[in-house]
Amino acid sequence: MSSLHDNDDIKPVGSYPSSGIDVLIVGTGLAGLTASIECVRKGHNVRIIERHDDINTAGDMYFMGQSATKFFRHWPELSKEYQLISMNNAWIETFKHDGERMITPLKVSDRLRQEGMDPNTPPGAFQMRPLIYRMYLNEVQRQGIKIQFGHKVVDYYEDQDRQKAGVVTDKGERFEADIVIAADGVGSKCQKLVGGQVRAMSSGRAMWRAAFPIHHLDKNPELKEFLKLGGQNRDEPMVRTWLGPGIYAMVLIRRETCVWLMNHDITGSEEESWTHTVEPDDVLENMDKGLASSSWDPRIKELIKLTPSKTIVNFELFWRDPQPSWTSPGDRVVLIGDAAHSFLPASGNGATQAIEDAVSLATCLQIAGKQNVPEAVRTHVRFRYIRCSCAQKMGFANAELLQHTNWEKVKVNPKLAQPKLPSWIWRHDPEKYAYENYEKMAETIRQGIPFDQVDNVPPNYPPGYKYEPWNIVDMEKEVQKATVNMGSGNWD
């Protein structure tokens, strides 16, 4: 990771004294696992509980921004593993949905150079979920962090008099700590304690997603040749995207794995679940519905045909208004990750912001100390709330970009055929930001200054932006009309 990060501020485990803060983490997603190792590094005492009997390491891919991986510099073994599994040498190619090639294959690093960026510090990269989870689990095991499986949380509580918070499981068990981190995803039972669950509305859309061993491509030699790897030796990852009217698809090819995903109108067979699968025939019967003229690229259809049974997840997409509060009344229970702010797939920000949450919270707790846990939590939320609201809105802007592609403009500027990755997102360092601004932000809380009127702390969101509440109904209308209004500020 030396090309990505400075080495003069590396602080591995053992660099901080014990804080005495007992932390209970609910959930083993990216937010929960990141919080566990970062809390250990910051000197806190950590326990994790997970409702399932094991950690689910299946899945396909997600985008991890540089702002989420900067803390890796403190973790030498984890950092080495990340370098081994990362796709820094990937290529990308773009087509219309009917198969017409619009942008020829180009190495991602070369695209970055064309855009005036340093290829050694990319905004981020697509990563394989199974590999990232194994990387995290290896570090959790190295640190001896205990994960207690089979404990389904049904309620959260806090006792301000005793300065404790806790959870209740479906078996009546109670777990307590100085702070409880709810990293248990969308629909967390914690939402009742922090002010109620936000409204969810079907978007009318869903995503087919599949990942399988690449040897299945041997069944179709012609398709295998088309989906070849990149580079002179055909050994480098290749990302291919297809964009059409209200639709898009992506195929990632690595040496060992093929991943594909496609958005679509709901068909009646989708669920908001990562374990719900459909068969290839279901996809083939529905993928061309709603297309006014040309149908999907026949090569995409051939790929779907050879996808193994029980591999295609049909995940329904729900719009959700921003969660108005992330903390309990006494600020000893806090939501992070998807539990606090769910993201559209087009945002490319869900994993990134979940990891940022964890790094920020662990740092604020270390700065404040055991006697000031509530203040640390409130300060952390002020660091994160407007930033995440803006990152969520980026998902709507990217959905508009991908679903209403102007191919004439793309020929001139290929950036218009890919999701926006503005510098205010990827250049951010949540740990450094917390250390530099904790006291100033905490003081705004002590003085009773509303969060949207803070003007003495450098923004970690678009410069010049003035916070504006938004809701899913209005944003979806703007996406459909291709008129998404992001508001004030410089969003690039």
Coordinates of C-alpha atoms in Angstrom, one line a residue:
M1 CA 0.0 0.0 0.0
S2 CA 3.0 2.3 0.0
S3 CA 2.0 3.8 -3.3
L4 CA -1.4 4.9 -1.8
H5 CA -0.5 6.1 1.7
D6 CA 2.2 8.0 3.6
N7 CA 4.2 5.9 6.0
D8 CA 5.0 8.6 8.6
D9 CA 1.7 8.2 10.5
I10 CA 1.4 4.4 10.7
K11 CA 0.1 3.4 14.1
P12 CA -0.4 -0.4 14.4
V13 CA -2.1 -2.3 17.2
G14 CA -0.4 -1.3 20.5
S15 CA 0.1 2.3 19.6
Y16 CA -2.8 3.5 21.8
P17 CA -3.3 2.9 25.5
S18 CA -6.3 1.0 26.8
S19 CA -9.4 3.3 26.8
G20 CA -11.4 1.0 29.1
I21 CA -14.4 1.4 26.8
D22 CA -16.4 -1.7 26.4
V23 CA -17.8 -1.9 22.9
L24 CA -20.6 -4.3 21.8
I25 CA -21.0 -4.7 18.0
V26 CA -24.1 -6.2 16.5
G27 CA -23.5 -7.6 13.0
T28 CA -20.6 -8.9 10.9
G29 CA -20.9 -6.9 7.7
L30 CA -18.2 -4.6 6.5
A31 CA -19.2 -1.9 9.0
G32 CA -19.2 -4.3 11.9
L33 CA -15.9 -6.0 11.1
T34 CA -14.1 -2.7 10.4
A35 CA -15.4 -1.3 13.7
S36 CA -14.2 -4.4 15.5
I37 CA -10.5 -4.2 14.4
E38 CA -10.3 -0.4 14.5
C39 CA -11.8 -0.3 18.0
V40 CA -9.2 -2.8 19.1
R41 CA -6.4 -0.7 17.5
K42 CA -7.7 2.4 19.4
G43 CA -7.5 0.5 22.7
H44 CA -11.2 -0.4 23.2
N45 CA -12.5 -3.7 24.4
V46 CA -14.6 -5.4 21.7
R47 CA -17.2 -8.1 21.5
I48 CA -19.3 -9.0 18.4
I49 CA -22.6 -10.8 18.3
E50 CA -24.1 -12.2 15.0
R51 CA -27.5 -13.6 14.5
H52 CA -26.4 -16.3 12.0
D53 CA -24.4 -19.4 12.8
D54 CA -21.5 -18.3 10.6
I55 CA -20.4 -15.3 8.5
N56 CA -21.7 -15.3 5.0
T57 CA -18.7 -14.8 2.7
A58 CA -20.6 -15.4 -0.5
G59 CA -21.6 -12.7 -3.0
D60 CA -20.2 -10.9 -6.0
M61 CA -18.6 -7.5 -5.9
Y62 CA -18.7 -3.9 -4.7
F63 CA -16.8 -0.7 -5.1
M64 CA -14.4 0.3 -2.4
G65 CA -13.3 3.9 -2.5
Q66 CA -9.8 5.1 -1.5
S67 CA -11.3 6.9 1.5
A68 CA -12.3 3.5 2.9
T69 CA -9.0 1.9 2.5
K70 CA -6.6 4.6 3.9
F71 CA -6.8 3.1 7.3
F72 CA -5.3 -0.2 5.9
R73 CA -1.9 1.5 6.4
H74 CA -2.1 0.7 10.1
W75 CA -2.6 -3.0 9.4
P76 CA 0.4 -4.6 7.7
E77 CA -0.9 -8.1 7.2
L78 CA -4.4 -7.0 6.1
S79 CA -2.7 -4.5 3.7
K80 CA -0.6 -7.2 2.1
E81 CA -3.7 -9.3 1.6
Y82 CA -5.6 -6.4 0.0
Q83 CA -2.8 -5.8 -2.5
L84 CA -2.9 -9.5 -3.5
I85 CA -6.6 -9.6 -4.2
S86 CA -7.1 -6.0 -5.5
M87 CA -7.8 -5.2 -9.1
N88 CA -5.5 -2.3 -9.6
N89 CA -4.6 -3.6 -13.1
A90 CA -8.2 -3.8 -14.4
W91 CA -9.4 -2.9 -17.9
I92 CA -12.8 -1.5 -18.8
E93 CA -14.9 -1.6 -22.0
T94 CA -18.4 -0.1 -22.7
F95 CA -21.2 -1.1 -25.0
K96 CA -24.8 0.0 -25.7
H97 CA -27.3 -2.5 -24.3
D98 CA -27.8 -4.1 -27.8
G99 CA -24.1 -4.9 -28.1
E100 CA -22.7 -2.0 -30.1
R101 CA -19.2 -1.1 -28.7
M102 CA -19.0 2.5 -27.7
I103 CA -15.7 2.7 -25.8
T104 CA -12.8 0.4 -26.7
P105 CA -10.9 -1.5 -24.0
L106 CA -8.7 0.7 -21.9
K107 CA -6.7 0.1 -18.7
V108 CA -8.3 1.9 -15.8
S109 CA -4.9 3.4 -15.0
D110 CA -4.7 4.9 -18.5
R111 CA -8.2 6.3 -18.1
L112 CA -7.1 8.0 -14.9
R113 CA -4.1 9.5 -16.7
Q114 CA -6.3 10.8 -19.4
E115 CA -8.4 12.5 -16.7
G116 CA -5.3 14.1 -15.2
M117 CA -5.3 11.8 -12.2
D118 CA -2.5 9.8 -10.6
P119 CA -3.0 6.1 -11.4
N120 CA -1.1 5.2 -8.2
T121 CA -3.9 6.9 -6.2
P122 CA -7.1 5.8 -7.9
P123 CA -10.5 6.8 -6.4
G124 CA -11.1 3.2 -5.7
A125 CA -11.7 -0.2 -7.3
F126 CA -14.2 -3.0 -7.7
Q127 CA -13.4 -5.8 -5.2
M128 CA -14.7 -9.3 -4.8
R129 CA -16.9 -9.6 -1.7
P130 CA -15.8 -13.2 -0.7
L131 CA -12.1 -12.2 -0.9
I132 CA -12.6 -9.0 1.1
Y133 CA -14.5 -10.8 3.8
R134 CA -11.9 -13.5 4.1
M135 CA -9.3 -10.7 4.4
Y136 CA -11.2 -9.1 7.3
L137 CA -11.9 -12.4 9.0
N138 CA -8.2 -13.3 8.9
E139 CA -7.5 -10.0 10.8
V140 CA -10.3 -10.5 13.3
Q141 CA -8.8 -14.0 14.1
R142 CA -5.3 -12.6 14.3
Q143 CA -6.5 -10.1 16.9
G144 CA -8.4 -12.7 18.9
I145 CA -11.7 -10.8 18.6
K146 CA -14.6 -13.0 19.8
I147 CA -17.6 -13.4 17.6
Q148 CA -20.6 -15.0 19.3
F149 CA -22.8 -16.6 16.7
G150 CA -26.5 -17.5 16.8
H151 CA -27.6 -14.5 18.8
K152 CA -30.5 -12.8 17.1
V153 CA -31.0 -9.3 18.5
V154 CA -34.7 -8.4 18.9
D155 CA -34.4 -5.2 21.0
Y156 CA -31.9 -2.5 22.0
Y157 CA -31.9 -0.5 25.2
E158 CA -29.8 1.9 27.2
D159 CA -29.6 2.8 30.9
Q160 CA -28.4 6.4 31.2
D161 CA -28.2 6.2 35.0
R162 CA -25.7 3.3 34.8
Q163 CA -24.1 4.7 31.7
K164 CA -24.7 1.4 29.9
A165 CA -26.4 0.2 26.8
G166 CA -27.4 -3.3 25.6
V167 CA -29.4 -5.7 23.5
V168 CA -31.9 -8.5 24.1
T169 CA -31.8 -11.6 22.0
D170 CA -34.7 -13.9 20.9
K171 CA -33.6 -16.3 23.6
G172 CA -33.9 -13.6 26.3
E173 CA -30.2 -13.2 26.7
R174 CA -28.8 -9.7 27.5
F175 CA -25.5 -8.3 26.4
E176 CA -24.3 -4.9 27.8
A177 CA -21.4 -2.4 27.1
D178 CA -20.5 1.2 27.4
I179 CA -21.6 1.6 23.8
V180 CA -23.5 -0.6 21.4
I181 CA -22.8 -0.3 17.7
A182 CA -25.7 -1.4 15.6
A183 CA -24.2 -2.6 12.4
D184 CA -27.0 -5.1 11.6
G185 CA -28.1 -3.6 8.3
V186 CA -31.3 -2.3 6.8
G187 CA -34.2 -2.9 9.2
S188 CA -32.1 -2.9 12.3
K189 CA -34.1 -3.4 15.5
C190 CA -32.2 -0.4 16.8
Q191 CA -34.3 2.0 14.7
K192 CA -37.1 1.9 17.2
L193 CA -34.8 3.2 19.9
V194 CA -33.3 5.9 17.8
G195 CA -36.6 7.4 16.5
G196 CA -38.4 4.9 14.3
Q197 CA -37.9 3.0 11.1
V198 CA -37.8 5.1 8.0
R199 CA -40.3 4.6 5.2
A200 CA -39.4 2.1 2.5
M201 CA -41.0 2.3 -0.9
S202 CA -40.5 -0.1 -3.8
S203 CA -38.6 1.4 -6.6
G204 CA -40.2 -0.9 -9.1
R205 CA -36.7 -2.0 -9.9
A206 CA -34.5 -4.9 -9.0
M207 CA -31.0 -6.3 -9.7
W208 CA -30.1 -9.7 -11.0
R209 CA -26.6 -10.6 -9.7
A210 CA -24.5 -13.7 -10.1
A211 CA -20.9 -14.9 -9.4
F212 CA -19.5 -18.3 -10.4
P213 CA -16.3 -20.1 -11.3
I214 CA -14.9 -19.0 -14.7
H215 CA -14.6 -22.6 -15.9
H216 CA -18.4 -22.5 -16.7
L217 CA -17.5 -20.3 -19.7
D218 CA -15.9 -23.4 -21.3
K219 CA -19.4 -24.5 -22.3
N220 CA -19.4 -21.7 -24.9
P221 CA -16.0 -21.1 -26.5
E222 CA -17.2 -18.2 -28.6
L223 CA -18.5 -16.4 -25.5
K224 CA -15.4 -17.3 -23.6
E225 CA -13.3 -15.6 -26.3
F226 CA -15.4 -12.5 -26.2
L227 CA -15.2 -12.3 -22.4
K228 CA -11.4 -12.7 -22.4
L229 CA -9.3 -11.1 -19.8
G230 CA -7.5 -7.9 -20.5
G231 CA -3.8 -7.1 -21.1
Q232 CA -1.3 -8.4 -23.6
N233 CA -1.1 -11.8 -21.9
R234 CA -4.9 -11.9 -21.2
D235 CA -4.3 -12.3 -17.5
E236 CA -5.7 -9.0 -16.1
P237 CA -9.3 -8.3 -14.8
M238 CA -11.7 -6.9 -17.4
V239 CA -14.9 -4.9 -16.6
R240 CA -17.5 -4.6 -19.3
T241 CA -20.5 -2.4 -19.0
W242 CA -23.7 -2.2 -21.1
L243 CA -25.9 1.0 -20.9
G244 CA -29.4 1.5 -22.4
P245 CA -32.6 3.3 -21.8
G246 CA -33.3 2.9 -18.1
I247 CA -31.1 -0.2 -17.9
Y248 CA -27.5 -1.2 -17.4
A249 CA -25.4 -4.3 -16.9
M250 CA -21.9 -5.1 -15.9
V251 CA -19.7 -8.2 -16.3
L252 CA -16.4 -8.6 -14.4
I253 CA -14.0 -11.3 -15.5
R254 CA -11.1 -12.4 -13.2
R255 CA -8.8 -15.4 -13.6
E256 CA -11.0 -17.5 -11.3
T257 CA -14.4 -15.8 -11.3
C258 CA -17.1 -14.4 -13.6
V259 CA -19.5 -11.9 -12.1
W260 CA -22.5 -10.3 -13.8
L261 CA -25.3 -8.0 -12.7
M262 CA -28.2 -6.3 -14.5
N263 CA -30.9 -3.9 -13.3
H264 CA -34.5 -4.5 -14.4
D265 CA -38.2 -3.8 -13.7
I266 CA -39.7 -5.9 -11.0
T267 CA -41.0 -9.3 -12.3
G268 CA -42.7 -10.6 -9.1
S269 CA -39.9 -13.0 -8.3
E270 CA -37.6 -10.6 -6.5
E271 CA -37.0 -10.1 -2.7
E272 CA -34.8 -7.8 -0.6
S273 CA -32.6 -10.7 0.3
W274 CA -29.0 -11.7 -0.6
T275 CA -30.0 -15.4 -0.3
H276 CA -33.0 -15.4 -2.7
T277 CA -32.2 -16.9 -6.1
V278 CA -33.9 -17.4 -9.4
E279 CA -33.0 -19.6 -12.3
P280 CA -31.6 -18.4 -15.7
D281 CA -34.9 -19.0 -17.5
D282 CA -36.6 -16.5 -15.2
V283 CA -34.1 -13.9 -16.3
L284 CA -34.2 -14.8 -20.0
E285 CA -38.0 -14.5 -20.0
N286 CA -38.1 -11.1 -18.5
M287 CA -34.9 -9.2 -19.5
D288 CA -36.3 -7.7 -22.8
K289 CA -39.6 -6.6 -21.3
G290 CA -40.0 -2.9 -21.5
L291 CA -37.5 -2.3 -24.2
A292 CA -39.1 -0.3 -27.0
S293 CA -36.8 -1.3 -29.8
S294 CA -33.6 -3.4 -29.8
S295 CA -33.2 -6.2 -27.3
W296 CA -30.3 -7.1 -25.0
D297 CA -27.0 -8.1 -26.5
P298 CA -27.2 -11.8 -27.4
R299 CA -23.8 -12.4 -25.8
I300 CA -25.3 -11.3 -22.4
K301 CA -28.1 -13.8 -23.0
E302 CA -25.6 -16.6 -23.7
L303 CA -23.8 -15.7 -20.4
I304 CA -27.1 -16.0 -18.5
K305 CA -27.8 -19.4 -20.1
L306 CA -24.7 -20.9 -18.7
T307 CA -24.9 -19.4 -15.2
P308 CA -25.2 -22.3 -12.7
S309 CA -28.5 -23.0 -11.0
K310 CA -29.2 -21.3 -7.6
T311 CA -26.6 -18.7 -8.4
I312 CA -28.6 -15.6 -9.6
V313 CA -29.8 -13.4 -6.8
N314 CA -32.8 -11.3 -7.7
F315 CA -32.6 -8.4 -5.2
E316 CA -35.5 -5.9 -5.0
L317 CA -34.4 -2.3 -4.7
F318 CA -36.3 -0.1 -2.2
W319 CA -36.0 3.6 -1.8
R320 CA -35.6 4.8 1.7
D321 CA -35.8 8.3 3.1
P322 CA -32.7 9.3 5.1
Q323 CA -32.7 8.0 8.7
P324 CA -33.3 11.2 10.7
S325 CA -31.5 10.1 13.8
W326 CA -28.6 7.6 14.2
T327 CA -28.4 7.5 18.0
S328 CA -30.4 6.6 21.1
P329 CA -31.6 9.4 23.4
G330 CA -28.5 9.0 25.6
D331 CA -26.1 8.5 22.7
R332 CA -24.9 5.1 23.9
V333 CA -26.4 3.2 20.9
V334 CA -25.4 4.2 17.4
L335 CA -26.3 3.0 13.9
I336 CA -23.5 2.6 11.3
G337 CA -23.4 1.4 7.8
D338 CA -26.6 0.3 6.0
A339 CA -28.5 0.5 9.3
A340 CA -27.9 4.3 9.3
H341 CA -27.9 5.0 5.6
S342 CA -28.8 2.6 2.8
F343 CA -27.4 3.3 -0.7
L344 CA -28.5 2.6 -4.3
P345 CA -26.3 0.2 -6.2
A346 CA -25.5 3.0 -8.7
S347 CA -23.9 5.1 -5.9
G348 CA -20.9 2.9 -5.6
N349 CA -20.7 4.2 -2.0
G350 CA -22.4 1.7 0.3
A351 CA -19.3 -0.2 1.3
T352 CA -17.1 2.9 1.3
Q353 CA -19.3 4.9 3.7
A354 CA -19.9 1.9 6.0
I355 CA -16.1 1.5 6.5
E356 CA -15.7 5.3 6.9
D357 CA -18.4 5.2 9.7
A358 CA -16.5 2.6 11.6
V359 CA -13.1 4.3 11.3
S360 CA -14.6 7.7 12.4
L361 CA -16.5 6.2 15.4
A362 CA -13.5 4.3 16.7
T363 CA -11.4 7.4 16.5
C364 CA -13.9 9.7 18.2
L365 CA -14.2 7.2 21.1
Q366 CA -10.4 7.2 21.5
I367 CA -10.2 11.0 21.5
A368 CA -13.1 11.5 24.0
G369 CA -12.3 8.6 26.4
K370 CA -14.5 6.5 28.6
Q371 CA -16.1 9.4 30.5
N372 CA -17.3 11.1 27.4
V373 CA -18.8 8.3 25.2
P374 CA -22.0 10.2 24.5
E375 CA -20.1 13.3 23.3
A376 CA -17.9 11.1 21.1
V377 CA -21.0 9.5 19.5
R378 CA -22.7 12.9 18.9
T379 CA -19.5 14.3 17.4
H380 CA -19.0 11.3 15.1
V381 CA -22.6 11.7 13.8
R382 CA -22.0 15.3 13.0
F383 CA -18.9 14.3 11.0
R384 CA -20.9 11.8 9.1
Y385 CA -24.5 12.9 8.6
I386 CA -24.3 15.5 5.9
R387 CA -21.5 13.7 4.1
C388 CA -23.5 10.5 3.9
S389 CA -26.7 12.4 2.9
C390 CA -24.7 13.9 -0.1
A391 CA -23.2 10.5 -0.9
Q392 CA -26.7 9.0 -1.0
K393 CA -27.9 11.7 -3.4
M394 CA -24.9 10.8 -5.6
G395 CA -26.6 7.5 -6.1
F396 CA -29.6 9.2 -7.7
A397 CA -27.3 11.3 -10.0
N398 CA -25.5 8.2 -11.1
A399 CA -28.7 6.4 -11.7
E400 CA -29.7 9.2 -14.0
L401 CA -26.3 9.0 -15.8
L402 CA -26.5 5.3 -16.3
Q403 CA -30.1 5.1 -17.3
H404 CA -30.2 8.2 -19.7
T405 CA -26.9 7.9 -21.5
N406 CA -26.2 10.5 -24.1
W407 CA -24.0 8.6 -26.5
E408 CA -23.1 11.6 -28.7
K409 CA -21.6 13.3 -25.6
V410 CA -20.0 10.0 -24.5
K411 CA -18.0 9.9 -27.8
V412 CA -16.4 13.2 -26.8
N413 CA -16.2 12.5 -23.0
P414 CA -16.2 8.8 -22.0
K415 CA -16.5 9.8 -18.3
L416 CA -20.2 10.4 -19.0
A417 CA -20.7 6.6 -19.4
Q418 CA -19.4 5.8 -15.9
P419 CA -20.6 6.7 -12.3
K420 CA -19.3 9.9 -10.9
L421 CA -16.5 9.6 -8.3
P422 CA -16.0 13.2 -7.1
S423 CA -12.8 14.1 -5.2
W424 CA -14.7 15.2 -2.1
I425 CA -15.6 11.5 -1.6
W426 CA -12.4 9.6 -2.4
R427 CA -9.8 12.1 -1.1
H428 CA -11.4 12.1 2.4
D429 CA -9.5 10.4 5.3
P430 CA -12.1 9.9 8.1
E431 CA -9.5 9.2 10.8
K432 CA -7.4 12.2 10.0
Y433 CA -10.5 14.4 9.7
A434 CA -11.7 13.3 13.2
Y435 CA -8.3 14.1 14.8
E436 CA -8.1 17.5 13.2
N437 CA -11.7 18.6 13.9
Y438 CA -12.9 16.8 16.9
E439 CA -12.6 19.6 19.4
K440 CA -14.1 22.2 17.1
M441 CA -17.1 20.0 16.2
A442 CA -17.7 18.9 19.8
E443 CA -17.7 22.6 20.8
T444 CA -20.6 23.3 18.4
I445 CA -22.6 20.6 20.3
R446 CA -21.8 22.2 23.6
Q447 CA -22.9 25.5 22.3
G448 CA -26.1 24.1 20.9
I449 CA -25.4 25.1 17.3
P450 CA -27.6 23.1 14.9
F451 CA -25.7 20.6 12.8
D452 CA -26.7 22.3 9.6
Q453 CA -25.4 25.7 10.8
V454 CA -21.9 24.7 11.6
D455 CA -19.5 27.0 9.7
N456 CA -16.2 26.6 11.6
V457 CA -15.4 23.0 10.6
P458 CA -14.0 22.2 7.1
P459 CA -16.7 20.3 5.1
N460 CA -16.1 16.7 4.1
Y461 CA -18.9 17.1 1.6
P462 CA -19.2 19.2 -1.6
P463 CA -17.5 22.6 -1.0
G464 CA -20.1 25.3 -0.8
Y465 CA -23.0 22.9 -0.2
K466 CA -25.8 24.0 2.2
Y467 CA -27.6 21.0 3.7
E468 CA -31.1 20.5 2.3
P469 CA -33.5 17.7 3.5
W470 CA -34.6 15.4 0.7
N471 CA -37.0 12.5 0.3
I472 CA -37.2 9.5 -2.0
V473 CA -40.4 10.5 -3.8
D474 CA -39.0 13.8 -5.1
M475 CA -35.6 12.2 -6.0
E476 CA -37.1 9.4 -7.9
K477 CA -39.2 11.8 -9.9
E478 CA -36.1 13.7 -10.8
V479 CA -34.3 10.5 -11.9
Q480 CA -37.2 9.6 -14.2
K481 CA -37.2 13.1 -15.8
A482 CA -33.4 13.1 -16.0
T483 CA -33.4 16.4 -14.0
V484 CA -31.7 15.5 -10.7
N485 CA -30.9 18.6 -8.8
M486 CA -28.0 18.1 -6.4
G487 CA -28.3 21.5 -4.8
S488 CA -25.6 24.1 -4.1
G489 CA -21.9 23.5 -4.0
N490 CA -19.2 21.9 -6.1
W491 CA -20.1 18.2 -6.5
D492 CA -17.1 17.4 -8.7

